[in-house]
CSV table of C-alpha atoms in Angstrom, one decimal:
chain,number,residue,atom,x,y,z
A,1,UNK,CA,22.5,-4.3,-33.1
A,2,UNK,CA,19.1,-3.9,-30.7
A,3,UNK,CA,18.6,-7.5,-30.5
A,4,UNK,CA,22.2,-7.7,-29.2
A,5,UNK,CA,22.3,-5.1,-26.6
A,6,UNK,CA,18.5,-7.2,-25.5
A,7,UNK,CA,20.2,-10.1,-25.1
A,8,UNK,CA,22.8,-8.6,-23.0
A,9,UNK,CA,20.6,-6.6,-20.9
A,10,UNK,CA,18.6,-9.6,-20.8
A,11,UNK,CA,21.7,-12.4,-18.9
A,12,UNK,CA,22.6,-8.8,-17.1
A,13,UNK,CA,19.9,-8.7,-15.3
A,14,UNK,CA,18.9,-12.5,-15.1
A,15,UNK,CA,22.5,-12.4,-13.2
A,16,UNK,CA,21.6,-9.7,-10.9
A,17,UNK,CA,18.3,-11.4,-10.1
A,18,UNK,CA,19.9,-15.0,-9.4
A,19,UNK,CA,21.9,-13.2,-7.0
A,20,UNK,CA,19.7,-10.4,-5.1
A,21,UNK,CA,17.0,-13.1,-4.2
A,22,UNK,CA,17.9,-15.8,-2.7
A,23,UNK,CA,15.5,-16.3,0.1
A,24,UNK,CA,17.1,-14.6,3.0
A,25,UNK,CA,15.2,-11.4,3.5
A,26,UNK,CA,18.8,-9.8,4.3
A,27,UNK,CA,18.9,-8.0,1.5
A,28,UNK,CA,17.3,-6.2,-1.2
A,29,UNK,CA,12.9,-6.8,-1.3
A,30,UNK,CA,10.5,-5.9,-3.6
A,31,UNK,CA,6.5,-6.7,-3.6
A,32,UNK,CA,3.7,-5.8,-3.8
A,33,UNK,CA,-0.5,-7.6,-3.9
A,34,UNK,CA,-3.9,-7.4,-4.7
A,35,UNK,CA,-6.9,-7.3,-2.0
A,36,UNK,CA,-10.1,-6.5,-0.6
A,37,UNK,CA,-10.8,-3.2,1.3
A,38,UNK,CA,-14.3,-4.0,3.8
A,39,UNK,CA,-14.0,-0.5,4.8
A,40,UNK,CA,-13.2,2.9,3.0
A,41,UNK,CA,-14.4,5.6,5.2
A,42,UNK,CA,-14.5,9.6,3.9
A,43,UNK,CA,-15.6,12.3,6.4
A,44,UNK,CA,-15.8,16.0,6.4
A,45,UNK,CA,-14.8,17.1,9.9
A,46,UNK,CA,-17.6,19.7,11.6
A,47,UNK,CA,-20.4,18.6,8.7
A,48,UNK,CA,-23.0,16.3,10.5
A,49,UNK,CA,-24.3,13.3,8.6
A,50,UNK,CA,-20.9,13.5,6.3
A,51,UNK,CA,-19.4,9.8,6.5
A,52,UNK,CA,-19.4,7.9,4.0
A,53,UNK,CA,-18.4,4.3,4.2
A,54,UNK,CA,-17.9,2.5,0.4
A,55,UNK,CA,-15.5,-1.1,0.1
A,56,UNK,CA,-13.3,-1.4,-3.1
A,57,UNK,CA,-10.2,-3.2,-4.5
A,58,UNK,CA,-6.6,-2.5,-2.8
A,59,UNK,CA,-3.0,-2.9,-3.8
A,60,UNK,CA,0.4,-2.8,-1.9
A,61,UNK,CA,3.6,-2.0,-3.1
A,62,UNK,CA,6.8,-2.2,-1.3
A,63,UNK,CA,10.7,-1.7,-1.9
A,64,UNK,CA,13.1,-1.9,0.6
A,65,UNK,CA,16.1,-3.5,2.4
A,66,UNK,CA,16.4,-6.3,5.1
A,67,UNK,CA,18.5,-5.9,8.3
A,68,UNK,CA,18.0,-9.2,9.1
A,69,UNK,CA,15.9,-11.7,8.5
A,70,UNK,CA,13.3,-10.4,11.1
A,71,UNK,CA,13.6,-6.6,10.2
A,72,UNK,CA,13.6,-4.7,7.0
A,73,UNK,CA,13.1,-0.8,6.4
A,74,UNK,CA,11.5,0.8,3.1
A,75,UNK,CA,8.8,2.3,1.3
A,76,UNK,CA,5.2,1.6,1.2
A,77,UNK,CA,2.3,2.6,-1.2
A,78,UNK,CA,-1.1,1.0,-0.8
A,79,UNK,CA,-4.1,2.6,-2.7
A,80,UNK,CA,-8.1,1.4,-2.4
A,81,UNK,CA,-10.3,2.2,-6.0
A,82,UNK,CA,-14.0,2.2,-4.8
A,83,UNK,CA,-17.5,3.9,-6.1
A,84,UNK,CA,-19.1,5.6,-3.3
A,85,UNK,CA,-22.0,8.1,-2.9
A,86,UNK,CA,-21.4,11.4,-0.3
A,87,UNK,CA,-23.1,14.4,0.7
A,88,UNK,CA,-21.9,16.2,-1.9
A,89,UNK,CA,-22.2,14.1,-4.9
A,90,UNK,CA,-24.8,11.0,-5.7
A,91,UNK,CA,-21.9,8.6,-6.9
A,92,UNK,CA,-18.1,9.3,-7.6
A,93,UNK,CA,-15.3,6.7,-8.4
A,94,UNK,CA,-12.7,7.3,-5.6
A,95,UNK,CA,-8.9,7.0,-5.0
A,96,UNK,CA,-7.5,6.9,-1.8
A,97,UNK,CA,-3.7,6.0,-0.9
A,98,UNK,CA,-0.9,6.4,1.4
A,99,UNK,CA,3.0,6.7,0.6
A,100,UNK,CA,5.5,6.6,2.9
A,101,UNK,CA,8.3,5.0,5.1
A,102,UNK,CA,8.5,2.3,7.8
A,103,UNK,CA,9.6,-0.9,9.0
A,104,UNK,CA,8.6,-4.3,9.1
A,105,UNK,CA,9.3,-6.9,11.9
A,106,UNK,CA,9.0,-10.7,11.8
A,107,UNK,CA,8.5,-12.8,14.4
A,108,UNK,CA,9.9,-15.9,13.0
A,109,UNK,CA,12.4,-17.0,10.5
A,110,UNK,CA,12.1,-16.9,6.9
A,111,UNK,CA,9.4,-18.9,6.1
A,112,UNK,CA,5.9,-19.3,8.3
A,113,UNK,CA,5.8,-16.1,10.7
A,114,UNK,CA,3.7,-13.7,11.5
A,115,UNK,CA,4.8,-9.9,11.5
A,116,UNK,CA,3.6,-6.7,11.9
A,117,UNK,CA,4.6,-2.8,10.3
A,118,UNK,CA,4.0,0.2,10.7
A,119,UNK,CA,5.0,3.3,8.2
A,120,UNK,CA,4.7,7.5,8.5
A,121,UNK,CA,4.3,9.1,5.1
A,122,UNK,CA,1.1,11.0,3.2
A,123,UNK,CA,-2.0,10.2,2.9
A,124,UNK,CA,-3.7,11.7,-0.7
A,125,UNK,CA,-7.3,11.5,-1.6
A,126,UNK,CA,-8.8,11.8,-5.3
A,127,UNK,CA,-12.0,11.5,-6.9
A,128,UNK,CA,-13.6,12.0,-10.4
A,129,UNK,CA,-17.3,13.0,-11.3
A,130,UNK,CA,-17.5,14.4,-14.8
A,131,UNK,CA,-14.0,16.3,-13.9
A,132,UNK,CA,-11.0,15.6,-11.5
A,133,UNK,CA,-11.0,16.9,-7.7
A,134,UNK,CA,-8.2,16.1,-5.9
A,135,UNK,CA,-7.6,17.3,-2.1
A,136,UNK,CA,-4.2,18.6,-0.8
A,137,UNK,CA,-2.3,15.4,0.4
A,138,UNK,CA,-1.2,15.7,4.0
A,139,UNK,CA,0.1,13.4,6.8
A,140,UNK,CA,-0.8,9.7,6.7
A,141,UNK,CA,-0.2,6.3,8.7
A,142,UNK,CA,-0.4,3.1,8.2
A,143,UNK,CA,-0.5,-0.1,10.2
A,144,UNK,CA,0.0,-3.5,9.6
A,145,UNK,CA,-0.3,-7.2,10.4
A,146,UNK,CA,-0.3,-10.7,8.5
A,147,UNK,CA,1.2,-14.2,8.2
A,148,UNK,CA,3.8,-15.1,5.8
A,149,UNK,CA,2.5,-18.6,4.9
A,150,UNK,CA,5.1,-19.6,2.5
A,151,UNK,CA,8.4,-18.1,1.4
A,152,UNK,CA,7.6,-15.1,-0.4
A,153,UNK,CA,3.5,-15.5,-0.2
A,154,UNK,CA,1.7,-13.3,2.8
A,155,UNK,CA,-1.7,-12.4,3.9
A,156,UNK,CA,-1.5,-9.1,4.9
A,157,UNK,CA,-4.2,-6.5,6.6
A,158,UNK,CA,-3.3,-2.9,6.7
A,159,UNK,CA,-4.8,0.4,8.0
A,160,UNK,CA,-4.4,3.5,6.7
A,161,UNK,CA,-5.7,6.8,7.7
A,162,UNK,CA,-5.3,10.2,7.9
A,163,UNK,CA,-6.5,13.9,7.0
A,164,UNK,CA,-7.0,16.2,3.3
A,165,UNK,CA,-8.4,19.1,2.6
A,166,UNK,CA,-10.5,21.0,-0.1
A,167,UNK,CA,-10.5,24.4,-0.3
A,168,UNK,CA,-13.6,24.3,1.7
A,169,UNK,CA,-13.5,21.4,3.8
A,170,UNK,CA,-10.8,19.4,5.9
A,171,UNK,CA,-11.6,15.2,5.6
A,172,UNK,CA,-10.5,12.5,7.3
A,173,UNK,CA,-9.7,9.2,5.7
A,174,UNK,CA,-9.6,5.2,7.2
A,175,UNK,CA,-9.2,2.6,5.1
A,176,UNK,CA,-9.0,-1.2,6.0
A,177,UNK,CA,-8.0,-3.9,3.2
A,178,UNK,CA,-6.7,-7.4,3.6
A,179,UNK,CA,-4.7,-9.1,0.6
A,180,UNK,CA,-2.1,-11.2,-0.6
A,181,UNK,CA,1.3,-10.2,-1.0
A,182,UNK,CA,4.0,-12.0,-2.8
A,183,UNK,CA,7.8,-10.4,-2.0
A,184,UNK,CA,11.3,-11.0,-3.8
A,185,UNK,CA,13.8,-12.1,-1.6
């Protein structure tokens, strides 16, 4: 009886994925990529000598809907994983991300274009040094630019940034990655 109902679920949703991408970025997208982040920058605000600058490993994720084939609206997370050393501690492993909503526009048809987005959402900071710190998440941005080279296959550079705080300390965040993305269309 499982195998059944997997097989069903299975052609269910092969149909529904014939039909929602189909090239034309009208419609329903999904994505997401891997990268590089040059720059992950941490500072306390009113602490002198407080930046600290570290590079990591990004991801992007995003879910949304086309207007066209030039505009779509949806959801964005993008998140940097890095080791860095700050004032307070000699070495930490470090999360920073951003989540929120915005748009993307493309310049061209679907296909080779460039294109640029932009999203408002909350920017949230974590790190871990023999236990689990987190700082309150507040408001974040995030800008963007790349080239869609081939259907469905982008390189993409974002910037995020933003402000947390600790109980003791407000930060503010900038991040800069560039990777490749691969959305469903």
């Amino acid at each position: 009886m499982k195998l059944i109902i997997r097989v069903i679920l299975f052609f269910a949703v092969s149909a529904v994925s014939i039909e929602a991408f189909d090239s034309e970025r009208d419609r329903f997208v999904v994505g997401g990529g891997l990268g590089y982040a040059p720059l992950v920058q941490t500072e306390a605000k009113y602490i002198t000598n407080s930046k600290a600058t570290a590079s990591g490993v990004g991801y992007n994720l995003f879910a949304g809907y086309g207007y066209n084939d030039n505009a779509m609206f949806g959801f964005f997370k993008e998140g940097i994983f890095t080791e860095t050393e700050t004032i307070f501690t000699p070495e930490e492993k470090v999360h920073t991300g951003f989540t929120g909503a915005g748009v993307i526009f493309y310049f061209d048809d679907v296909g080779e274009s460039f294109f640029i987005n932009s999203a408002a959402g909350i920017i949230h900071f974590s790190k871990r040094n023999n236990t689990e710190y987190k700082h309150d998440a507040s408001f974040g941005y995030l800008f963007g630019m790349g080239y869609e080279f081939a259907e469905h296959f982008q390189f993409y550079a974002s910037m995020t940034g933003g402000k947390t705080e600790s109980p003791t300390v407000e930060w503010e965040h900038t991040n800069i990655k560039i990777s490749l993305r691969i959305l469903a269309y």
